PDB file of C-alpha atoms and ligand atoms in Angstrom:
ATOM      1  CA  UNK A   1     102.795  88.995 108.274  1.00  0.00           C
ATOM      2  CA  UNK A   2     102.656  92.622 109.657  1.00  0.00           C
ATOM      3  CA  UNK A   3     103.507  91.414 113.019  1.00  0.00           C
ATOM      4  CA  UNK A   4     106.783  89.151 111.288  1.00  0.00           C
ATOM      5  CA  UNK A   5     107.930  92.215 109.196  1.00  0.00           C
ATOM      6  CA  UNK A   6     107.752  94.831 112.343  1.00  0.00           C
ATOM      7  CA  UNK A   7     109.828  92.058 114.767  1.00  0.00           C
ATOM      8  CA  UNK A   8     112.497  91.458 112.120  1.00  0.00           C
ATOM      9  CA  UNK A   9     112.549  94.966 111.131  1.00  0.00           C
ATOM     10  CA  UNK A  10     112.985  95.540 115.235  1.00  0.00           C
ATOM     11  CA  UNK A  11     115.612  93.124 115.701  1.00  0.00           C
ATOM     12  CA  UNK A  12     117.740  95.039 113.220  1.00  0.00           C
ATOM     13  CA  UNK A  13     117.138  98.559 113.933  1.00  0.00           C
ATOM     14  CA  UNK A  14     115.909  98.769 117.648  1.00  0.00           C
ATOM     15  CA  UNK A  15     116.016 102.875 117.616  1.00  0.00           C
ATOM     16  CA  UNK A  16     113.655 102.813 114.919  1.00  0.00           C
ATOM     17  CA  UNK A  17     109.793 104.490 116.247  1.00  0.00           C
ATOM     18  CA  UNK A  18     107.215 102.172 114.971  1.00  0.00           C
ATOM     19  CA  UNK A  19     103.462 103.303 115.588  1.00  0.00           C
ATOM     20  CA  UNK A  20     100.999 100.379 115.448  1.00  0.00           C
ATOM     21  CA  UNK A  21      97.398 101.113 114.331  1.00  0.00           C
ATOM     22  CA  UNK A  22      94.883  99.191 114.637  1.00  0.00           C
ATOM     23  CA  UNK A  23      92.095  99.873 112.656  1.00  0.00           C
ATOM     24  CA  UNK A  24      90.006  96.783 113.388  1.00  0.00           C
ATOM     25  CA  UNK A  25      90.082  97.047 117.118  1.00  0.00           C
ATOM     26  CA  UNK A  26      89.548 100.733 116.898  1.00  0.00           C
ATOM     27  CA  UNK A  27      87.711 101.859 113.431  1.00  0.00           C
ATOM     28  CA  UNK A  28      88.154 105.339 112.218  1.00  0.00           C
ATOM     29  CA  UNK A  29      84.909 107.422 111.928  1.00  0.00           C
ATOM     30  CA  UNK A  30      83.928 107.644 108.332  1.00  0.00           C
ATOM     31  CA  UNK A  31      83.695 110.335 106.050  1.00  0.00           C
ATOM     32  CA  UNK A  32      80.178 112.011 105.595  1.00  0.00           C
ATOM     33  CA  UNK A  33      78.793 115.033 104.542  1.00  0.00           C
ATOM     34  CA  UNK A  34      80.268 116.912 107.782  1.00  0.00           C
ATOM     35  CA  UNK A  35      83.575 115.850 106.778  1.00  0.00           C
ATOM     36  CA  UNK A  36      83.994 116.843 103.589  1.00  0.00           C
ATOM     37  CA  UNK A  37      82.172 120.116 104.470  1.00  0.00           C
ATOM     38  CA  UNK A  38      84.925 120.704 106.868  1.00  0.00           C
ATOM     39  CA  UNK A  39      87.425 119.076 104.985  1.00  0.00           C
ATOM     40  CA  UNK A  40      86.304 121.372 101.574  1.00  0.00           C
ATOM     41  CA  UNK A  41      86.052 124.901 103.515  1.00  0.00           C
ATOM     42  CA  UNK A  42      89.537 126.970 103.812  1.00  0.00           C
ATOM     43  CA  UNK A  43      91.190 126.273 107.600  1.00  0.00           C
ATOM     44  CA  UNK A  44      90.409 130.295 108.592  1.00  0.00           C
ATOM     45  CA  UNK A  45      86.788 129.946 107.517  1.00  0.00           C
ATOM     46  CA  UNK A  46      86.017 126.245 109.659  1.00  0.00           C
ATOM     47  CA  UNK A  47      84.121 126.757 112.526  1.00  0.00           C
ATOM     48  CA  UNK A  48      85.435 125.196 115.997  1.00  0.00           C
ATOM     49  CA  UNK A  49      83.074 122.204 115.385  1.00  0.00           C
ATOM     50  CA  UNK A  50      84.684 121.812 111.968  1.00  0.00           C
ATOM     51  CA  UNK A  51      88.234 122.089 113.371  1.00  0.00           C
ATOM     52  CA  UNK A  52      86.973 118.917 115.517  1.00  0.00           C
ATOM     53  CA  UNK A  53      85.560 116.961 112.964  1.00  0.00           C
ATOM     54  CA  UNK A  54      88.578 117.028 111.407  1.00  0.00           C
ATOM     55  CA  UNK A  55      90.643 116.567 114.532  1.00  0.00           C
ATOM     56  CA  UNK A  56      91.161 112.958 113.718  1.00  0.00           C
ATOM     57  CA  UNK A  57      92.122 113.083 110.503  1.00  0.00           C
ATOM     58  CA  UNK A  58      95.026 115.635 111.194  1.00  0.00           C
ATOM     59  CA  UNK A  59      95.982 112.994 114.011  1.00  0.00           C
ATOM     60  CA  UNK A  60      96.458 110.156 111.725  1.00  0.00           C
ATOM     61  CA  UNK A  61      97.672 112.691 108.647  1.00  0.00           C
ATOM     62  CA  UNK A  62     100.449 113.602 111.059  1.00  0.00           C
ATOM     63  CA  UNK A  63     101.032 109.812 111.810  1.00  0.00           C
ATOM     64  CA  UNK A  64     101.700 109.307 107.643  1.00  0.00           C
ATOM     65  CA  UNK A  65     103.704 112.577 107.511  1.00  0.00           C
ATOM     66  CA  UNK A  66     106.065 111.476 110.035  1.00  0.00           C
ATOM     67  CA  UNK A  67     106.709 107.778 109.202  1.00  0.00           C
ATOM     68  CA  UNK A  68     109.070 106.397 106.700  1.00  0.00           C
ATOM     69  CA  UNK A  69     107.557 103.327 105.768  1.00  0.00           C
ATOM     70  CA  UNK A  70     104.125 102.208 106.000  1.00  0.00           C
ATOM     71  CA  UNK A  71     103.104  98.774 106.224  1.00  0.00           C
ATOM     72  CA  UNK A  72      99.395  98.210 106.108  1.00  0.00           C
ATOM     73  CA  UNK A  73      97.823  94.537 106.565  1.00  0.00           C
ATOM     74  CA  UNK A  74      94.886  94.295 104.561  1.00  0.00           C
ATOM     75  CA  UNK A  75      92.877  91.276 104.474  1.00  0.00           C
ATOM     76  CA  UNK A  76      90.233  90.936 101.490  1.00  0.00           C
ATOM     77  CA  UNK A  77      86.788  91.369 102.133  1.00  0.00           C
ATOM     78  CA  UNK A  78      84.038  90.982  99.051  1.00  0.00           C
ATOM     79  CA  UNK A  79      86.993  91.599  96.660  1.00  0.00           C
ATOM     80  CA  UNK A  80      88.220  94.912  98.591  1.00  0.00           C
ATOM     81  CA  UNK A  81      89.470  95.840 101.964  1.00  0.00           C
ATOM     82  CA  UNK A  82      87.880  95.744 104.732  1.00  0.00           C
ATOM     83  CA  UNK A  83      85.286  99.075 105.770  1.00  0.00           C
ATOM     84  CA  UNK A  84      87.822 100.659 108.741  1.00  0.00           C
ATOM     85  CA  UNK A  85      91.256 100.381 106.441  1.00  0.00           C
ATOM     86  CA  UNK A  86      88.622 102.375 103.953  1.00  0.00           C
ATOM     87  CA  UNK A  87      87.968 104.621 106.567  1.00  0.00           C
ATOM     88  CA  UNK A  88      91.521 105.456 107.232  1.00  0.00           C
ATOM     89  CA  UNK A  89      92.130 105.569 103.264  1.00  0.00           C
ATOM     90  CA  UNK A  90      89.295 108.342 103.623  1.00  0.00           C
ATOM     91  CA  UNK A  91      90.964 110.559 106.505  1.00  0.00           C
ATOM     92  CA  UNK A  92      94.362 110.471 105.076  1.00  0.00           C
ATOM     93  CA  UNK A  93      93.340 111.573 101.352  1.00  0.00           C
ATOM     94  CA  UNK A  94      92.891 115.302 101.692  1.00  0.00           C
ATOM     95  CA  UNK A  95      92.634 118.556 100.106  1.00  0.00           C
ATOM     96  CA  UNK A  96      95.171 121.009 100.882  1.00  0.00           C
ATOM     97  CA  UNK A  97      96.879 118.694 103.341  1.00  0.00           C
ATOM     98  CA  UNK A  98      98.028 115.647 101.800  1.00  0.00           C
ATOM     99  CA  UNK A  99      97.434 116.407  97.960  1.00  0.00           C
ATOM    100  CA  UNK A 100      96.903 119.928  96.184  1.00  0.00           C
ATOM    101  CA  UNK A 101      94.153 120.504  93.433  1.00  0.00           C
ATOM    102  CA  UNK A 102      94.143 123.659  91.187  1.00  0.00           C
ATOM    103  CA  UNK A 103      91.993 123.479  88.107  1.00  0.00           C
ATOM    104  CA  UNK A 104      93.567 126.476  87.206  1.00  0.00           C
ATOM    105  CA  UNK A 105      96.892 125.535  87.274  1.00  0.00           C
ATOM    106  CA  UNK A 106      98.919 124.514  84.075  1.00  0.00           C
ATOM    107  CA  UNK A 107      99.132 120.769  82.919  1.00  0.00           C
ATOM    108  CA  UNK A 108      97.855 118.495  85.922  1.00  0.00           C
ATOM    109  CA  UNK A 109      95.302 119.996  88.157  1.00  0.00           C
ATOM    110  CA  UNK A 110      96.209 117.332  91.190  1.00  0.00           C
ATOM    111  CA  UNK A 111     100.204 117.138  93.104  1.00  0.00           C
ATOM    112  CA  UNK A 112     100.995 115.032  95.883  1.00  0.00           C
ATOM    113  CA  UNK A 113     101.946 116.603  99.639  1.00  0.00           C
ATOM    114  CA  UNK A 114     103.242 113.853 100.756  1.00  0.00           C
ATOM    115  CA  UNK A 115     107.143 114.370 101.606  1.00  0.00           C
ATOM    116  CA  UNK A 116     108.736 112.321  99.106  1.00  0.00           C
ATOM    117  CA  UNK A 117     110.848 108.646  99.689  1.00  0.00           C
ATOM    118  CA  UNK A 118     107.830 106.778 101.895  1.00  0.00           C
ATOM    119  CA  UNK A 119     107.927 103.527 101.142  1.00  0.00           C
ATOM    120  CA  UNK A 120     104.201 101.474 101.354  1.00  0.00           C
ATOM    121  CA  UNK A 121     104.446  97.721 101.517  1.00  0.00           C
ATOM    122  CA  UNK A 122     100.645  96.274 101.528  1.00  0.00           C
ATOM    123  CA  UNK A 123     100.594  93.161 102.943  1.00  0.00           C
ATOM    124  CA  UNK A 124      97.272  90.770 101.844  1.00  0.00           C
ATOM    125  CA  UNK A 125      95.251  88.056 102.994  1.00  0.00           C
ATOM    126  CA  UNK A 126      92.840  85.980 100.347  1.00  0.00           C
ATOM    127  CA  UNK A 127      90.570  83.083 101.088  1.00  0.00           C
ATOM    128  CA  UNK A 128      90.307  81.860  97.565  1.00  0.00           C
ATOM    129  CA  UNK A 129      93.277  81.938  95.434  1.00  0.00           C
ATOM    130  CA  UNK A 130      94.275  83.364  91.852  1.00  0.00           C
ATOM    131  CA  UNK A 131      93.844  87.124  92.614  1.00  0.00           C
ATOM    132  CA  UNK A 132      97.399  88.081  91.420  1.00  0.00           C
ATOM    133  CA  UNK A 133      98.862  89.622  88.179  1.00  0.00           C
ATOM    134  CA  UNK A 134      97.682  86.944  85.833  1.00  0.00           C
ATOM    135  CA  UNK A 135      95.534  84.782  87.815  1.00  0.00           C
ATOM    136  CA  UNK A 136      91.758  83.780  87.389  1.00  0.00           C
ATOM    137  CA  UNK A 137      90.290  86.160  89.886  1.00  0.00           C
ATOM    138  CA  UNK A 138      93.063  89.272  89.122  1.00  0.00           C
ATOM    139  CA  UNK A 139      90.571  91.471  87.882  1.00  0.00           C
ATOM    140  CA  UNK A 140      88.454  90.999  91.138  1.00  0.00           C
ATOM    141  CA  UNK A 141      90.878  92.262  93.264  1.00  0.00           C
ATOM    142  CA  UNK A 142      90.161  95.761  94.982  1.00  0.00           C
ATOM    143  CA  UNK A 143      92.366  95.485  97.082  1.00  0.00           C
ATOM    144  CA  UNK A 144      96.058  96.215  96.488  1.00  0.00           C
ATOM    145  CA  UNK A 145      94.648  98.942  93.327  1.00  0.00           C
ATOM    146  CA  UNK A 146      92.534 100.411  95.965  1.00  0.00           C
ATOM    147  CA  UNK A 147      95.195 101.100  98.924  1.00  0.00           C
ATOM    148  CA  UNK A 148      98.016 101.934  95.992  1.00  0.00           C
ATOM    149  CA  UNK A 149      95.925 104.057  93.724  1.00  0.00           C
ATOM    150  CA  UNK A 150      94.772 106.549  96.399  1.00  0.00           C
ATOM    151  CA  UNK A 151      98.133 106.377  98.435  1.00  0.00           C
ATOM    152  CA  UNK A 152     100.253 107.238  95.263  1.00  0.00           C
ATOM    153  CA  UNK A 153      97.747 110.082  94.429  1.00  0.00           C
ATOM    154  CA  UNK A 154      99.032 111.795  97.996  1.00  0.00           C
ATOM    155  CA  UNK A 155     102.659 110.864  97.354  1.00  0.00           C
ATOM    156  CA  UNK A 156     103.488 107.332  98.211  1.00  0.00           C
ATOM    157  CA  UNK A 157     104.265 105.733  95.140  1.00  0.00           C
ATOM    158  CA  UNK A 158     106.768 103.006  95.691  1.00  0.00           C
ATOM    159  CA  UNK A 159     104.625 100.087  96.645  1.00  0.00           C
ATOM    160  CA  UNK A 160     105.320  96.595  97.359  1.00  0.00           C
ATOM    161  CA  UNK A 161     102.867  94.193  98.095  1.00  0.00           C
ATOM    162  CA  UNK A 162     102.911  90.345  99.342  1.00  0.00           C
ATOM    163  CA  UNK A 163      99.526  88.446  99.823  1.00  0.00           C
ATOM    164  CA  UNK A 164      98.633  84.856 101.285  1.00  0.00           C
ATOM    165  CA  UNK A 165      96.511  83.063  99.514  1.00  0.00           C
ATOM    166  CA  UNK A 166      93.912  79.696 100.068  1.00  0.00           C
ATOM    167  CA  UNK A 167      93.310  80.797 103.385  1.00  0.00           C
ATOM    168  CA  UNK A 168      89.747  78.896 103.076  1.00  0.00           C
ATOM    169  CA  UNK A 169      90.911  75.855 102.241  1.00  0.00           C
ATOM    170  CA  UNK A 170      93.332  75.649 105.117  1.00  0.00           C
ATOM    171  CA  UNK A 171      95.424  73.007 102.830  1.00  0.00           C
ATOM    172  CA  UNK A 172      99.300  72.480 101.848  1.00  0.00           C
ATOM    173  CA  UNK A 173      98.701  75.175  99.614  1.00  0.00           C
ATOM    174  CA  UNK A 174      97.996  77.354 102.209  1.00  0.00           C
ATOM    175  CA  UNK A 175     101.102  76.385 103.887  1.00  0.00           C
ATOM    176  CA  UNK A 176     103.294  76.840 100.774  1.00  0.00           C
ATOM    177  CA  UNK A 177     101.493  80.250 100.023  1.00  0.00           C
ATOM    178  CA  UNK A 178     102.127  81.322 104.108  1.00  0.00           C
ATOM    179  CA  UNK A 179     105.880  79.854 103.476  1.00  0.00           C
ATOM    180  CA  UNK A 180     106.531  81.758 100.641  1.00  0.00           C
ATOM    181  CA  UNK A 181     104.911  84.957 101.850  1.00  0.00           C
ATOM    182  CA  UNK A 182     106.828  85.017 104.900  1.00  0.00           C
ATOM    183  CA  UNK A 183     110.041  84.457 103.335  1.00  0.00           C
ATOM    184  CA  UNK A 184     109.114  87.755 101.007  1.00  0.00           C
ATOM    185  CA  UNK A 185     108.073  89.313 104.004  1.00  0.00           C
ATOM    186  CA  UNK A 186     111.923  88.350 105.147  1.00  0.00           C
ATOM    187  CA  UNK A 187     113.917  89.325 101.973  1.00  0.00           C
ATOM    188  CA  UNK A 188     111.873  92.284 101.518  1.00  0.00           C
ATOM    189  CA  UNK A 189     112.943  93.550 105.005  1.00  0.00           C
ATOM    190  CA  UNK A 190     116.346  92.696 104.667  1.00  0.00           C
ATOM    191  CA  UNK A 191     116.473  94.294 101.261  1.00  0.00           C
ATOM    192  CA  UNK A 192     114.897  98.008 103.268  1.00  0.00           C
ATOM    193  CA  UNK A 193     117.603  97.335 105.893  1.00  0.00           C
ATOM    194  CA  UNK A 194     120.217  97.285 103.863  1.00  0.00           C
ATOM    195  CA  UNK A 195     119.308 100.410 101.444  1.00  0.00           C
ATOM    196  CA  UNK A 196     118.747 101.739 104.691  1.00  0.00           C
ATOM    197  CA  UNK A 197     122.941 101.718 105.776  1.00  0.00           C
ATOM    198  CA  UNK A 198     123.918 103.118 102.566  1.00  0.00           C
ATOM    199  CA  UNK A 199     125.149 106.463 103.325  1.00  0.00           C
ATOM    200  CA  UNK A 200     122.167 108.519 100.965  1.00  0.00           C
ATOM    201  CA  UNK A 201     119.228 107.260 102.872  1.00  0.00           C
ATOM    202  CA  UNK A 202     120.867 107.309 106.405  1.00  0.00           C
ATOM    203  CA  UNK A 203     118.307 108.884 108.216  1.00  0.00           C
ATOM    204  CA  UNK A 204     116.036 108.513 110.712  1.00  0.00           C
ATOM    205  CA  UNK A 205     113.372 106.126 110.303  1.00  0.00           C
ATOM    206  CA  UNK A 206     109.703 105.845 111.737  1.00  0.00           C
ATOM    207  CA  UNK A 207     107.666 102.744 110.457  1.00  0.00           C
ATOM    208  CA  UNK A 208     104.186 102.852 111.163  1.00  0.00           C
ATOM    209  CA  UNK A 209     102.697  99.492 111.176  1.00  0.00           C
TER     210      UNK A 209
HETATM  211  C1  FMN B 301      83.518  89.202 105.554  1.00  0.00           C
HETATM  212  C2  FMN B 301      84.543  88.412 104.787  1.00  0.00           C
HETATM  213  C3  FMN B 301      84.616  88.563 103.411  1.00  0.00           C
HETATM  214  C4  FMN B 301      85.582  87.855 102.682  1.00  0.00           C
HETATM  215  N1  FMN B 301      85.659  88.031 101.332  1.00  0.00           N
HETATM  216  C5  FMN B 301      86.604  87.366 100.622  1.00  0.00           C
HETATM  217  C6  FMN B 301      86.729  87.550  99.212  1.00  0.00           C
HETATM  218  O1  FMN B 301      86.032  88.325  98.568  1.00  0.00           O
HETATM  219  N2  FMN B 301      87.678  86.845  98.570  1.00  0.00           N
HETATM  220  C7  FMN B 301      88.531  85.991  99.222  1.00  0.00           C
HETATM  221  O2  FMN B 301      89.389  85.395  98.578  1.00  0.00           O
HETATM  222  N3  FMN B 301      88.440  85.813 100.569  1.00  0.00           N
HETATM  223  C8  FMN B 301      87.508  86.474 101.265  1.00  0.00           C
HETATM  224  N4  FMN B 301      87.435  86.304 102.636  1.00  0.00           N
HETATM  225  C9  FMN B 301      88.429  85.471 103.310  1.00  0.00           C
HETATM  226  C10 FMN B 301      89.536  86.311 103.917  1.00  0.00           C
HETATM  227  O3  FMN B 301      90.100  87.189 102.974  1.00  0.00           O
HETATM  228  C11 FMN B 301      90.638  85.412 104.463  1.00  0.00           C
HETATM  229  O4  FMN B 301      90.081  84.525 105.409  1.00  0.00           O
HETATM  230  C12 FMN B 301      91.781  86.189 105.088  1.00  0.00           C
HETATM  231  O5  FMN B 301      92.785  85.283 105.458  1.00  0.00           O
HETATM  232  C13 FMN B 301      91.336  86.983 106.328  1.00  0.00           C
HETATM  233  O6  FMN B 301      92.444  87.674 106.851  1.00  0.00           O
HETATM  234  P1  FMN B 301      93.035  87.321 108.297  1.00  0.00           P
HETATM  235  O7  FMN B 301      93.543  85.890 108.143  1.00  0.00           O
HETATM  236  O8  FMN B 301      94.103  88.324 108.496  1.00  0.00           O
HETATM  237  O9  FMN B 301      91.877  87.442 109.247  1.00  0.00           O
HETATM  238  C14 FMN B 301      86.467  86.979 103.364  1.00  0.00           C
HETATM  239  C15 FMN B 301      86.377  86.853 104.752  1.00  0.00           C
HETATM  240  C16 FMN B 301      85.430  87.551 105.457  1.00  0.00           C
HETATM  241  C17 FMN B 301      85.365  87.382 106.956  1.00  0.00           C
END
């Protein structure tokens, strides 16, 4: 689905930047005690090795910063995403970089960095079926809340999100479910495309995918 979205979205707007990440094939480190050490001491008091533990979290921070809209394939795993797309969840969410916290300041302690008018579309791959708004298993599912809740904490709030289902049972219903999701996957790129050519939001555009 990621790889259908970023060749339509291509095919329309060839001077578009798109950045591909693999987290699979290359898994960012996780966060441990280090990290969040580093992460949780003010930039002028981090030592050098602190500055490098951190080095790869700027790296894909700066990646978020500068893209417009983020797609992020996230298969389910034991009712949640997979460890690595965790791992990148756990790099990008950070103090004094992508979201502020004050518990001195008036009303809410927490405010998004993120620029505003990202887009996130989450696109989601299920074995079993039913994990959707209303389904039998839609209180088991980790994954969508879990990418959405921590991205629209850091300033990415306008979410879409399109799933295949039935995957284990490798039936018609799997082909209906992979038929349907790839003609969202369609209108939802047309749809970004065309808000895209009104005049407000002509700008330029960097998917990362
Ligand atoms: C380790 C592992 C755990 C899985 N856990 C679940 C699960 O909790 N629920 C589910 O519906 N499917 C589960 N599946 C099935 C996958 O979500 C499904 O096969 C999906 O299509 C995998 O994505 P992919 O086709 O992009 O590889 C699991 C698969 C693996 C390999």
């Amino acid at each position: 689905m990621s790889a259908r979205l970023v060749r339509r979205w291509s095919s329309a707007r060839p001077q578009d930047r798109i950045v591909y990440r693999d987290v699979g094939s290359v898994p960012p480190s996780h966060v441990d005690a280090e990290w969040i050490a580093a992460a949780f001491s003010p930039p002028e008091k981090r030592s050098d090795e602190q500055h490098a533990r951190l080095a790869e979290s700027d790296r894909l921070i700066a990646e978020l910063m500068a893209a417009d809209l983020v797609v992020v394939g996230a298969p389910m795993y034991n009712f949640g995403m997979p460890a690595p797309l965790k791992a990148w969840l756990d790099n990008i969410v950070r103090v004094g970089v992508t979201f502020g916290f004050d518990r001195k300041r008036a009303g809410e302690p927490y405010w998004p960095m993120l620029p505003a008018g990202k887009r996130l579309v989450v696109l989601g791959a299920r074995g079993d079926y039913g994990y959707d708004p209303g389904g039998r298993q839609a209180d088991a599912n980790f994954v969508e809340v879990g990418l959405k809740a921590p991205l629209a904490y850091i300033g990415l709030r306008d979410a879409t999100s399109i799933a295949i289902e039935y995957d284990e049972f490798a039936d018609e219903r799997l082909a209906r479910s992979i038929a349907a999701a790839e003609g969202a996957v369609d209108a939802l790129v047309d749809r970004l495309i065309g808000e895209r050519a009104e005049p407000l939001s002509a700008r330029p555009l960097s998917p990362v995918g």
